[in-house]
């Protein structure tokens, strides 16, 4: 009786896990199908080439223009700036935690870094408006600090916990025999870190970077508050920009239902979905490569 009851429980758990797995896939497929359906409706009215290469986004103008290029370049500009800041800081912090920090200090710093990921994006955006923005304006002589640089710095702060956590795990997972062999030939701790540990952990560090990029690309509230939301083609980090996520958040609440403007938001959402999916798949590829590297 106990054996049969145990088998029934095992079968029920297997069915539950399988059902939840298929449910997640179905939800993801439903989201993609909804985006694809509405994007197709948009492209029945607007040529795909005009959408992808247009340099003006003004759906309420006369005539209306639906060029995604300013939004796409703005998104890439802010994300690039964030990664330029976050990657060196993230890898440097991860290296310190893995190789130099004592156990007591590490037990203090790691929870603090992980708690940074729990700070609401609206709070970080507010800090960008009242503290970072005026500081940038004062230093650079700009009329205001709501620009791409402001958004890039804030996104770097938000991406740091992901990069640091994953990169530190990758560095910590490097076999000790690699370091011992380096020390045996007279290499210092610094040279061992630069020439042995970091190259050995490269797949995991690249995965951390890819996950950080995905975190920055998908952020909405912070860039909505801190970048100025100008839909003109960006000219640099000191100009106001509008990202894809900010455009969807601003315009979706007031757009008339089933109009060209309505369908255009699904089209740019589909572009964002594909970009994020590509980044996540790339990050997953390097995570799997990292696991195979250390299981060999």
C-alpha positions as CSV (number, residue, x, y, z in Angstrom):
1,X,0.0,0.0,0.0
2,X,2.8,2.4,0.9
3,X,4.6,1.6,-2.4
4,X,1.4,2.3,-4.4
5,X,0.8,5.6,-2.5
6,X,4.3,6.6,-3.2
7,X,4.0,5.8,-6.9
8,X,0.8,7.8,-7.1
9,X,2.4,10.8,-5.4
10,X,5.4,10.5,-7.8
11,X,3.2,10.4,-10.8
12,X,1.1,13.3,-9.6
13,X,4.3,15.4,-9.0
14,X,5.6,14.5,-12.5
15,X,2.3,15.5,-14.1
16,X,2.3,18.8,-12.2
17,X,5.9,19.6,-13.2
18,X,5.2,18.7,-16.8
19,X,2.0,20.7,-16.9
20,X,3.7,23.8,-15.5
21,X,6.5,23.4,-18.0
22,X,4.1,23.2,-20.9
23,X,2.1,26.1,-19.5
24,X,5.1,28.3,-19.5
25,X,5.9,27.4,-23.1
26,X,2.3,28.0,-24.0
27,X,2.3,31.4,-22.4
28,X,5.5,32.4,-24.1
29,X,4.1,31.1,-27.4
30,X,0.9,33.0,-26.9
31,X,2.7,36.3,-26.2
32,X,4.8,35.8,-29.4
33,X,1.8,34.9,-31.4
34,X,-0.1,38.0,-30.2
35,X,2.9,40.2,-31.1
36,X,3.2,38.5,-34.5
37,X,-0.5,38.9,-35.3
38,X,-0.6,42.6,-34.4
39,X,2.7,43.2,-36.1
40,X,1.4,41.6,-39.3
41,X,-1.6,43.9,-39.1
42,X,0.7,46.9,-38.9
43,X,2.8,45.8,-41.9
44,X,-0.3,45.6,-44.0
45,X,-0.5,49.4,-43.7
46,X,3.2,50.4,-43.4
47,X,6.1,49.0,-45.4
48,X,8.6,47.0,-43.3
49,X,11.5,48.9,-44.9
50,X,10.0,52.3,-44.0
51,X,9.5,51.0,-40.4
52,X,13.0,49.7,-40.0
53,X,14.9,52.5,-41.7
54,X,12.7,55.5,-41.0
55,X,14.4,58.3,-38.9
56,X,11.3,59.9,-37.5
57,X,8.8,58.5,-34.9
58,X,5.7,60.7,-34.9
59,X,2.5,58.6,-35.0
60,X,0.3,61.6,-34.2
61,X,1.8,63.8,-36.9
62,X,0.3,64.7,-40.3
63,X,1.4,62.7,-42.0
64,X,2.1,60.1,-39.4
65,X,5.6,58.6,-39.4
66,X,6.6,55.2,-37.9
67,X,10.4,55.0,-38.2
68,X,11.8,52.8,-35.5
69,X,15.5,53.7,-36.1
70,X,15.6,56.6,-33.5
71,X,14.1,54.4,-30.9
72,X,16.4,51.5,-31.8
73,X,19.5,53.7,-31.8
74,X,18.5,55.3,-28.5
75,X,18.0,51.9,-26.9
76,X,21.4,50.7,-28.1
77,X,23.1,53.9,-27.1
78,X,21.8,53.8,-23.5
79,X,22.5,50.0,-23.2
80,X,26.1,50.5,-24.6
81,X,26.8,53.3,-22.2
82,X,25.5,51.2,-19.3
83,X,27.7,48.2,-20.3
84,X,30.8,50.4,-20.6
85,X,30.3,51.4,-17.0
86,X,28.9,48.1,-15.6
87,X,31.2,45.5,-17.2
88,X,34.5,46.8,-15.7
89,X,32.9,47.5,-12.3
90,X,31.1,44.2,-12.3
91,X,34.1,42.0,-13.2
92,X,36.4,44.0,-10.9
93,X,34.0,43.6,-8.0
94,X,33.5,39.9,-8.7
95,X,37.2,39.4,-8.9
96,X,37.7,41.1,-5.5
97,X,35.0,39.1,-3.9
98,X,36.3,35.8,-5.4
99,X,40.1,36.3,-4.8
100,X,40.8,39.0,-2.3
101,X,37.9,39.5,0.1
102,X,38.0,37.7,3.4
103,X,35.1,35.4,4.3
104,X,33.7,37.9,6.8
105,X,33.8,40.8,4.3
106,X,32.4,38.7,1.6
107,X,29.5,37.6,3.7
108,X,28.7,41.3,4.2
109,X,29.2,42.6,0.7
110,X,27.4,39.8,-1.2
111,X,24.0,40.4,0.5
112,X,24.3,44.1,0.0
113,X,25.0,43.7,-3.7
114,X,22.1,41.3,-4.1
115,X,19.8,43.6,-2.2
116,X,20.6,46.3,-4.8
117,X,18.6,44.2,-7.3
118,X,15.6,44.6,-5.1
119,X,15.5,48.4,-5.2
120,X,12.5,49.4,-7.3
121,X,13.3,50.9,-10.7
122,X,11.0,53.8,-10.0
123,X,13.2,54.7,-7.0
124,X,16.4,54.6,-9.0
125,X,14.7,56.7,-11.7
126,X,13.7,59.2,-9.1
127,X,17.3,59.5,-7.9
128,X,18.3,60.1,-11.5
129,X,15.9,63.0,-11.7
130,X,16.6,64.7,-8.4
131,X,20.3,63.9,-7.9
132,X,22.1,62.6,-10.9
133,X,20.4,64.7,-13.5
134,X,21.1,68.1,-12.0
135,X,24.7,66.9,-11.3
136,X,25.3,66.0,-14.9
137,X,23.7,69.3,-16.1
138,X,26.0,71.3,-13.8
139,X,29.2,69.5,-14.8
140,X,28.5,69.5,-18.6
141,X,26.7,72.8,-18.8
142,X,23.6,71.3,-20.4
143,X,20.1,72.8,-19.8
144,X,19.1,69.6,-17.9
145,X,20.6,66.2,-17.1
146,X,17.8,64.1,-18.5
147,X,19.7,62.5,-21.3
148,X,21.3,59.2,-22.5
149,X,24.2,59.5,-20.0
150,X,21.8,59.7,-17.1
151,X,19.9,56.6,-18.2
152,X,23.2,54.7,-18.9
153,X,24.5,55.3,-15.4
154,X,21.3,54.3,-13.8
155,X,21.0,51.1,-16.0
156,X,24.6,50.3,-15.1
157,X,23.7,50.4,-11.4
158,X,20.7,48.1,-12.1
159,X,22.7,45.6,-14.1
160,X,25.6,45.4,-11.6
161,X,24.0,42.9,-9.2
162,X,23.4,40.4,-12.1
163,X,26.9,40.8,-13.6
164,X,28.6,40.6,-10.2
165,X,26.7,37.6,-8.9
166,X,27.1,35.5,-12.1
167,X,30.7,36.5,-12.7
168,X,31.7,35.8,-9.1
169,X,30.2,32.3,-9.3
170,X,32.1,31.7,-12.5
171,X,35.4,32.9,-11.0
172,X,34.8,30.8,-7.8
173,X,34.1,27.7,-10.0
174,X,37.6,27.7,-11.6
175,X,39.4,24.6,-10.4
176,X,42.0,25.3,-7.7
177,X,44.6,23.2,-9.6
178,X,44.8,26.0,-12.2
179,X,45.7,28.6,-9.5
180,X,48.1,26.2,-7.8
181,X,49.9,25.5,-11.0
182,X,50.2,29.3,-11.6
183,X,51.6,29.9,-8.1
184,X,54.0,27.0,-8.5
185,X,55.8,28.7,-11.4
186,X,56.2,31.9,-9.4
187,X,53.1,33.9,-10.6
188,X,51.7,36.5,-8.2
189,X,48.0,36.5,-7.2
190,X,47.3,39.4,-9.5
191,X,48.9,37.7,-12.5
192,X,47.2,34.5,-11.7
193,X,43.9,36.3,-11.7
194,X,44.5,38.1,-15.0
195,X,46.2,35.3,-17.0
196,X,44.6,32.2,-15.5
197,X,41.4,32.7,-13.5
198,X,39.6,35.2,-15.7
199,X,40.4,33.4,-19.0
200,X,39.3,30.1,-17.4
201,X,36.0,31.7,-16.3
202,X,35.5,33.6,-19.6
203,X,32.3,31.6,-20.6
204,X,30.7,32.4,-17.3
205,X,31.8,36.0,-17.4
206,X,30.4,36.4,-20.9
207,X,27.1,34.9,-19.7
208,X,27.1,37.5,-16.9
209,X,27.6,40.3,-19.4
210,X,24.8,38.9,-21.7
211,X,22.4,38.7,-18.8
212,X,23.3,42.3,-17.8
213,X,22.7,43.5,-21.4
214,X,19.3,41.8,-21.3
215,X,18.5,43.5,-17.9
216,X,19.4,46.9,-19.4
217,X,17.5,46.5,-22.6
218,X,14.3,45.5,-21.0
219,X,14.2,48.2,-18.3
220,X,11.3,50.6,-18.6
221,X,10.6,52.9,-15.7
222,X,14.1,54.1,-15.1
223,X,14.7,55.2,-18.7
224,X,11.2,56.6,-18.9
225,X,12.0,58.9,-16.0
226,X,15.6,59.8,-16.6
227,X,16.4,60.1,-20.4
228,X,14.2,63.0,-21.4
229,X,12.0,61.0,-23.8
230,X,12.8,62.9,-27.0
231,X,11.9,60.8,-30.0
232,X,14.3,62.6,-32.3
233,X,17.4,60.8,-33.7
234,X,20.0,60.8,-30.9
235,X,23.2,62.7,-31.4
236,X,25.2,61.6,-28.4
237,X,25.1,60.8,-24.7
238,X,24.3,64.4,-23.7
239,X,21.0,64.5,-25.8
240,X,17.6,63.4,-24.6
241,X,16.5,60.0,-26.1
242,X,13.6,57.7,-26.0
243,X,14.0,54.0,-25.8
244,X,11.7,51.3,-27.2
245,X,10.4,50.3,-23.7
246,X,9.7,54.0,-22.8
247,X,7.8,54.5,-26.0
248,X,5.5,51.5,-25.3
249,X,4.9,52.6,-21.7
250,X,4.1,56.2,-22.7
251,X,1.9,55.7,-25.7
252,X,0.1,52.4,-25.0
253,X,-2.2,53.9,-22.4
254,X,-3.7,56.6,-24.6
255,X,-3.6,55.1,-28.2
256,X,-6.9,54.5,-29.9
257,X,-7.7,50.8,-30.2
258,X,-6.9,48.9,-33.4
259,X,-5.4,51.9,-35.2
260,X,-2.2,52.0,-37.1
261,X,-0.6,53.6,-34.1
262,X,-1.9,50.9,-31.9
263,X,-0.4,48.2,-34.1
264,X,2.9,50.0,-34.4
265,X,3.5,49.6,-30.7
266,X,3.1,45.8,-31.0
267,X,5.6,46.0,-33.9
268,X,8.3,47.7,-31.8
269,X,7.5,45.4,-29.0
270,X,8.1,42.4,-31.3
271,X,11.5,44.0,-32.3
272,X,12.3,44.3,-28.6
273,X,11.1,40.7,-27.9
274,X,13.5,39.4,-30.6
275,X,16.4,41.4,-29.4
276,X,15.9,40.3,-25.8
277,X,15.4,36.7,-26.9
278,X,18.6,36.8,-28.9
279,X,20.6,38.2,-25.9
280,X,19.1,35.6,-23.5
281,X,19.8,32.7,-25.9
282,X,23.4,33.9,-26.3
283,X,23.7,34.2,-22.5
284,X,22.3,30.7,-22.1
285,X,24.7,29.4,-24.7
286,X,27.7,30.6,-22.7
287,X,26.2,29.4,-19.4
288,X,25.9,25.9,-20.8
289,X,29.4,26.2,-22.3
290,X,30.7,27.2,-18.8
291,X,29.0,24.2,-17.2
292,X,30.4,21.8,-19.7
293,X,33.9,23.3,-19.3
294,X,33.9,22.6,-15.6
295,X,32.2,19.2,-15.8
296,X,34.9,18.0,-18.2
